[in-house]
Coordinates of C-alpha atoms in Angstrom, one line a residue:
M1 CA -92.1 -29.3 47.8
S2 CA -92.1 -30.0 44.1
S3 CA -91.6 -26.4 43.3
N4 CA -88.5 -26.2 45.5
T5 CA -87.1 -29.3 43.9
M6 CA -87.7 -27.8 40.5
L7 CA -86.0 -24.6 41.6
Q8 CA -82.9 -26.5 42.9
K9 CA -82.6 -28.5 39.6
M10 CA -82.7 -25.3 37.6
L11 CA -80.1 -23.7 39.8
L12 CA -77.9 -26.7 39.5
I13 CA -78.2 -26.7 35.7
L14 CA -77.3 -23.0 35.6
I15 CA -74.2 -23.5 37.8
S16 CA -73.1 -26.4 35.6
F17 CA -73.5 -24.4 32.5
S18 CA -71.5 -21.5 34.0
V19 CA -68.7 -23.9 35.0
V20 CA -68.6 -25.5 31.5
T21 CA -68.5 -22.0 29.9
W22 CA -65.6 -20.9 32.1
M23 CA -63.7 -24.1 31.3
I24 CA -64.2 -23.7 27.6
F25 CA -63.0 -20.1 27.9
I26 CA -59.8 -21.1 29.8
I27 CA -59.0 -23.9 27.4
S28 CA -59.5 -21.6 24.4
Q29 CA -57.1 -19.0 25.9
N30 CA -54.5 -21.6 26.6
F31 CA -54.9 -23.1 23.2
T32 CA -54.3 -19.7 21.6
K33 CA -51.2 -19.1 23.7
L34 CA -50.0 -22.6 22.9
W35 CA -50.6 -22.1 19.1
S36 CA -48.8 -18.8 19.2
A37 CA -45.8 -20.3 21.0
L38 CA -45.9 -23.3 18.6
N39 CA -46.2 -21.0 15.6
L40 CA -43.3 -18.8 16.9
S41 CA -41.2 -21.9 17.4
I42 CA -41.9 -23.1 13.9
S43 CA -41.1 -19.6 12.5
V44 CA -37.8 -19.3 14.4
H45 CA -36.7 -22.8 13.5
Y46 CA -37.5 -22.1 9.8
W47 CA -35.6 -18.8 9.9
N48 CA -32.6 -20.5 11.5
N49 CA -32.6 -23.1 8.8
S50 CA -32.9 -20.4 6.1
A51 CA -30.1 -18.4 7.7
K52 CA -27.9 -21.5 7.7
S53 CA -28.6 -22.0 4.0
L54 CA -28.0 -18.4 3.2
F55 CA -24.9 -18.0 5.4
P56 CA -23.1 -21.4 5.4
K57 CA -20.4 -21.8 8.0
T58 CA -16.9 -21.8 6.6
S59 CA -13.9 -23.1 8.5
L60 CA -11.4 -20.4 9.1
I61 CA -8.0 -21.4 7.8
P62 CA -5.2 -19.8 9.9
L63 CA -3.0 -17.5 7.8
K64 CA 0.7 -18.1 7.8
P65 CA 2.2 -15.4 10.0
L66 CA 4.6 -13.0 8.2
T67 CA 8.3 -13.3 9.1
E68 CA 10.2 -10.5 10.7
T69 CA 11.8 -9.6 7.4
E70 CA 8.5 -9.6 5.6
L71 CA 7.0 -7.3 8.2
R72 CA 9.9 -4.9 7.9
I73 CA 9.6 -4.8 4.1
K74 CA 5.8 -4.3 4.4
E75 CA 6.4 -1.4 6.8
I76 CA 8.9 0.3 4.5
I77 CA 6.6 -0.1 1.4
E78 CA 3.7 1.4 3.3
K79 CA 5.8 4.4 4.4
L80 CA 7.0 4.9 0.8
D81 CA 3.4 4.8 -0.4
Q82 CA 2.5 7.6 2.0
Q83 CA 5.5 9.7 1.0
I84 CA 5.0 9.2 -2.8
P85 CA 1.3 9.7 -3.4
P86 CA -0.2 9.8 -7.0
R87 CA 0.5 13.2 -8.6
P88 CA -1.4 13.4 -11.9
F89 CA -0.7 16.4 -14.1
T90 CA -2.3 17.8 -17.3
H91 CA 0.8 19.5 -18.8
V92 CA 4.5 19.5 -18.2
N93 CA 4.3 23.2 -17.5
T94 CA 2.5 22.4 -14.2
T95 CA 5.4 20.3 -12.9
T96 CA 8.3 21.5 -10.8
S97 CA 10.8 23.7 -12.6
A98 CA 14.3 24.2 -11.1
T99 CA 14.8 27.4 -13.1
H100 CA 11.7 29.1 -11.5
S101 CA 12.3 27.8 -8.0
T102 CA 14.1 30.0 -5.4
A103 CA 16.6 29.1 -2.6
T104 CA 17.3 31.5 0.3
I105 CA 20.0 31.2 3.0
L106 CA 18.4 31.8 6.4
N107 CA 20.3 34.2 8.7
P108 CA 23.3 34.6 6.3
R109 CA 26.7 35.5 7.7
D110 CA 30.0 36.5 6.1
T111 CA 31.8 33.6 7.8
Y112 CA 30.8 30.5 9.7
C113 CA 32.5 28.4 12.3
R114 CA 33.4 24.8 11.8
G115 CA 30.4 22.7 13.1
D116 CA 27.8 25.4 12.4
Q117 CA 24.6 24.5 10.6
L118 CA 23.7 26.4 7.4
D119 CA 19.9 26.4 6.6
I120 CA 18.4 27.1 3.2
L121 CA 14.7 27.6 2.5
L122 CA 13.7 26.3 -0.9
E123 CA 10.4 27.3 -2.6
V124 CA 9.6 25.3 -5.7
R125 CA 7.5 26.6 -8.6
D126 CA 6.3 25.2 -11.8
H127 CA 7.3 26.2 -15.3
L128 CA 4.7 29.0 -15.3
G129 CA 6.2 30.5 -12.1
K130 CA 3.3 29.4 -10.0
R131 CA 4.1 28.2 -6.4
K132 CA 3.7 24.5 -5.9
Q133 CA 1.2 23.4 -3.3
Y134 CA 2.6 20.0 -2.5
G135 CA 6.0 18.4 -2.0
G136 CA 7.5 15.1 -3.1
D137 CA 10.3 16.4 -5.4
F138 CA 13.4 14.3 -5.6
L139 CA 16.2 16.7 -4.6
R140 CA 19.9 16.2 -4.1
A141 CA 21.7 18.6 -1.7
R142 CA 25.6 18.4 -1.8
M143 CA 28.4 20.2 0.0
S144 CA 32.0 19.9 -1.2
S145 CA 35.5 21.2 -0.5
P146 CA 37.6 21.1 -3.6
A147 CA 40.8 21.8 -1.6
L148 CA 40.2 18.9 0.7
M149 CA 38.6 16.7 -2.0
A150 CA 35.8 16.0 0.4
G151 CA 32.0 16.0 0.1
A152 CA 28.9 15.5 2.2
S153 CA 25.2 15.4 1.7
G154 CA 22.7 17.9 3.1
K155 CA 19.5 17.0 4.9
V156 CA 16.2 17.9 3.1
M157 CA 13.0 18.3 5.1
D158 CA 9.8 18.3 3.0
F159 CA 6.9 20.4 4.4
N160 CA 4.6 19.0 1.8
N161 CA 3.4 22.5 0.7
G162 CA 6.0 23.4 -1.9
T163 CA 8.7 24.5 0.6
Y164 CA 11.7 22.6 1.8
L165 CA 14.3 23.2 4.5
V166 CA 17.8 22.1 3.4
S167 CA 20.4 21.9 6.2
F168 CA 24.2 21.5 5.9
T169 CA 26.7 20.9 8.7
L170 CA 29.9 22.7 8.0
F171 CA 32.5 20.0 8.7
W172 CA 35.7 21.7 7.4
E173 CA 37.6 25.0 7.5
G174 CA 37.9 27.1 4.4
Q175 CA 35.7 27.6 1.4
V176 CA 33.0 25.1 0.6
S177 CA 30.6 24.8 -2.3
L178 CA 26.9 24.1 -2.0
S179 CA 24.6 22.7 -4.7
L180 CA 21.0 21.8 -4.8
L181 CA 19.7 19.8 -7.8
L182 CA 16.3 18.8 -8.9
I183 CA 16.7 15.2 -9.9
H184 CA 13.0 14.5 -10.6
P185 CA 9.9 16.6 -10.1
S186 CA 7.3 15.2 -7.7
E187 CA 5.1 14.2 -10.7
G188 CA 8.0 12.2 -12.1
A189 CA 8.9 10.5 -8.8
S190 CA 5.2 9.5 -8.4
A191 CA 5.1 8.1 -12.0
L192 CA 8.2 6.0 -11.4
W193 CA 6.9 4.6 -8.1
R194 CA 3.6 3.6 -9.7
A195 CA 5.4 2.0 -12.6
R196 CA 7.7 0.2 -10.3
N197 CA 4.7 -1.4 -8.4
Q198 CA 2.8 -2.2 -11.6
G199 CA 4.6 -5.3 -12.6
Y200 CA 7.8 -7.3 -12.6
D201 CA 7.9 -8.2 -16.3
K202 CA 10.2 -5.5 -17.6
I203 CA 13.2 -7.8 -17.5
I204 CA 13.2 -11.2 -19.2
Y205 CA 15.1 -13.9 -17.3
K206 CA 16.3 -17.0 -19.0
G207 CA 17.9 -19.8 -17.0
K208 CA 20.3 -22.3 -18.5
F209 CA 20.0 -25.9 -17.2
V210 CA 22.9 -28.2 -18.0
N211 CA 22.8 -32.0 -17.7
G212 CA 25.8 -33.7 -19.1
T213 CA 26.3 -32.7 -22.7
S214 CA 22.7 -31.3 -23.1
H215 CA 21.4 -27.9 -22.1
V216 CA 18.1 -26.1 -22.2
F217 CA 16.9 -22.5 -21.5
T218 CA 13.7 -21.9 -19.6
E219 CA 11.8 -18.8 -18.5
C220 CA 12.6 -17.5 -15.0
G221 CA 11.4 -14.6 -12.8
L222 CA 10.1 -13.4 -9.5
T223 CA 6.6 -14.3 -10.5
L224 CA 5.6 -16.7 -13.3
N225 CA 2.1 -17.0 -14.6
S226 CA 2.3 -20.7 -15.6
S227 CA 0.7 -23.9 -14.5
A228 CA 3.9 -25.9 -15.4
E229 CA 6.1 -27.4 -12.7
L230 CA 8.4 -24.7 -11.3
C231 CA 11.8 -24.8 -9.6
E232 CA 11.9 -22.6 -6.5
Y233 CA 15.2 -21.0 -5.4
L234 CA 14.8 -19.4 -1.9
D235 CA 17.1 -16.8 -0.4
D236 CA 17.8 -17.9 3.2
R237 CA 18.5 -14.4 4.4
D238 CA 15.6 -12.5 2.9
Q239 CA 13.2 -15.4 2.4
E240 CA 12.5 -14.2 -1.2
A241 CA 11.9 -16.8 -3.9
F242 CA 13.0 -16.8 -7.5
Y243 CA 11.4 -19.3 -9.9
C244 CA 12.3 -21.1 -13.2
M245 CA 10.2 -23.4 -15.3
K246 CA 11.5 -26.9 -14.6
P247 CA 12.8 -28.5 -17.8
Q248 CA 11.9 -32.1 -18.6
H249 CA 14.3 -34.8 -17.5
M250 CA 16.5 -32.3 -15.6
P251 CA 16.6 -31.5 -11.9
C252 CA 16.3 -28.0 -10.5
E253 CA 19.9 -28.2 -9.3
A254 CA 21.0 -28.3 -13.0
L255 CA 20.6 -24.5 -13.2
T256 CA 24.0 -23.0 -14.0
Y257 CA 23.6 -19.4 -14.9
M258 CA 21.1 -16.7 -15.9
T259 CA 20.7 -14.4 -18.9
T260 CA 18.6 -11.2 -18.9
R261 CA 17.4 -8.6 -21.4
N262 CA 14.9 -5.8 -21.2
R263 CA 11.4 -6.2 -22.5
E264 CA 10.0 -3.5 -24.8
V265 CA 7.3 -2.4 -22.4
S266 CA 6.7 0.8 -20.5
Y267 CA 4.3 1.7 -17.7
L268 CA 4.7 5.4 -18.3
T269 CA 2.5 7.5 -20.4
E270 CA 3.9 9.8 -23.1
K271 CA 3.5 12.8 -20.9
E272 CA 5.3 11.1 -18.0
N273 CA 8.1 10.0 -20.3
S274 CA 8.7 13.6 -21.3
L275 CA 9.7 14.4 -17.6
F276 CA 12.8 12.2 -17.9
H277 CA 14.4 13.7 -21.0
R278 CA 18.0 14.7 -20.2
M279 CA 18.2 18.4 -19.5
A280 CA 21.1 20.9 -19.5
P281 CA 22.8 21.3 -16.1
G282 CA 21.4 24.8 -15.7
E283 CA 17.9 23.5 -16.0
T284 CA 18.3 21.1 -13.1
S285 CA 20.3 23.3 -10.7
I286 CA 18.2 25.1 -8.2
A287 CA 21.0 26.8 -6.3
G288 CA 24.8 26.9 -6.2
N289 CA 26.8 28.9 -3.7
Q290 CA 30.0 29.2 -1.8
V291 CA 30.5 29.9 1.9
Q292 CA 33.5 30.5 4.1
S293 CA 34.0 28.4 7.2
G294 CA 36.6 29.2 9.9
S295 CA 37.8 27.5 13.0

C-alpha cells in the first residue's frame, strides 16, 4: 500500500514538473515575441523621429499664376531659344559666307504666270567653301518691281542642315527682281541672342523728378539691384514694370521725363564682334536675279 502511495506521489511530482516546464517555455516564447515587437516599435518610432528631423515639413506657398500675357511671352521666348541654339566657333572662316554659298532656281522656266510660286534652293557654305551642317542664318529674301515701285518678302524655310528653301509668290506682271541677302551668319545670330539675354544694363536710364522748383535725377531701369525704396511704374496692357529709385521728400508721381545713354559694356567676344563689321554689298549678297511674269 505504501509502495503504491509512493509511486503516485512520484508520478504527481513528475507531471507537475512537466507542466511547470511547459509553462516556462510558453512564457519565454511570448516574452521573446513581445520584446521583438517592442524593440521594433521603438526602432520605428526612433527612425520616424530621425526622419522628421532630417526632412522637416515645409509649408508649400502657392505660386502666383502667370497672366495670359506672361504665358504668351514665355512661349515665344522658349521657341526662340529652340530656334537660336548656341553656335560656338573657333575661327571666322568656319562661319557662313555669302560669297561661297549657292542658290539654285528649282524647275526654272522662261516665263511665269502671275500667282505662280518660284522656289529657290539655297546651300550655305563657310569661308573655306565647306558645306554648313546646321542652319540658323539670318537671311532676307526680297522681290521687287521697279516699274510698279512695289516689293514683297519671300518665305524662308530652314531645314537645319545648311540648306534653305526660299519661296516667292509672283504677284505682278512684267519683270521682277529677286535678291537674297545674308544679314548675319548663324554664329552671329546666336551670339546676339545670348548677349540679349545676358543682362539689361547696356542702357543707363535716369529719371528726372520735379517738385516745385527743385528737381533730382535717380537711376531707373527694368531691374535695379538696390535695397533702396523704389517707385514702380506698371504697364496696364503688358503688365511689365519699370522702376526708379525713389528720391527723398518726393512722391513717385513727380517723375517727369527720362534720359538714356549707352553703357560702355559688351557681352560679345572679340571674335563675335568681328562678325558684325560692315561688309561690301557683294560680300552679303547670296543671289540676285530677274524673272519675267505674265498674265
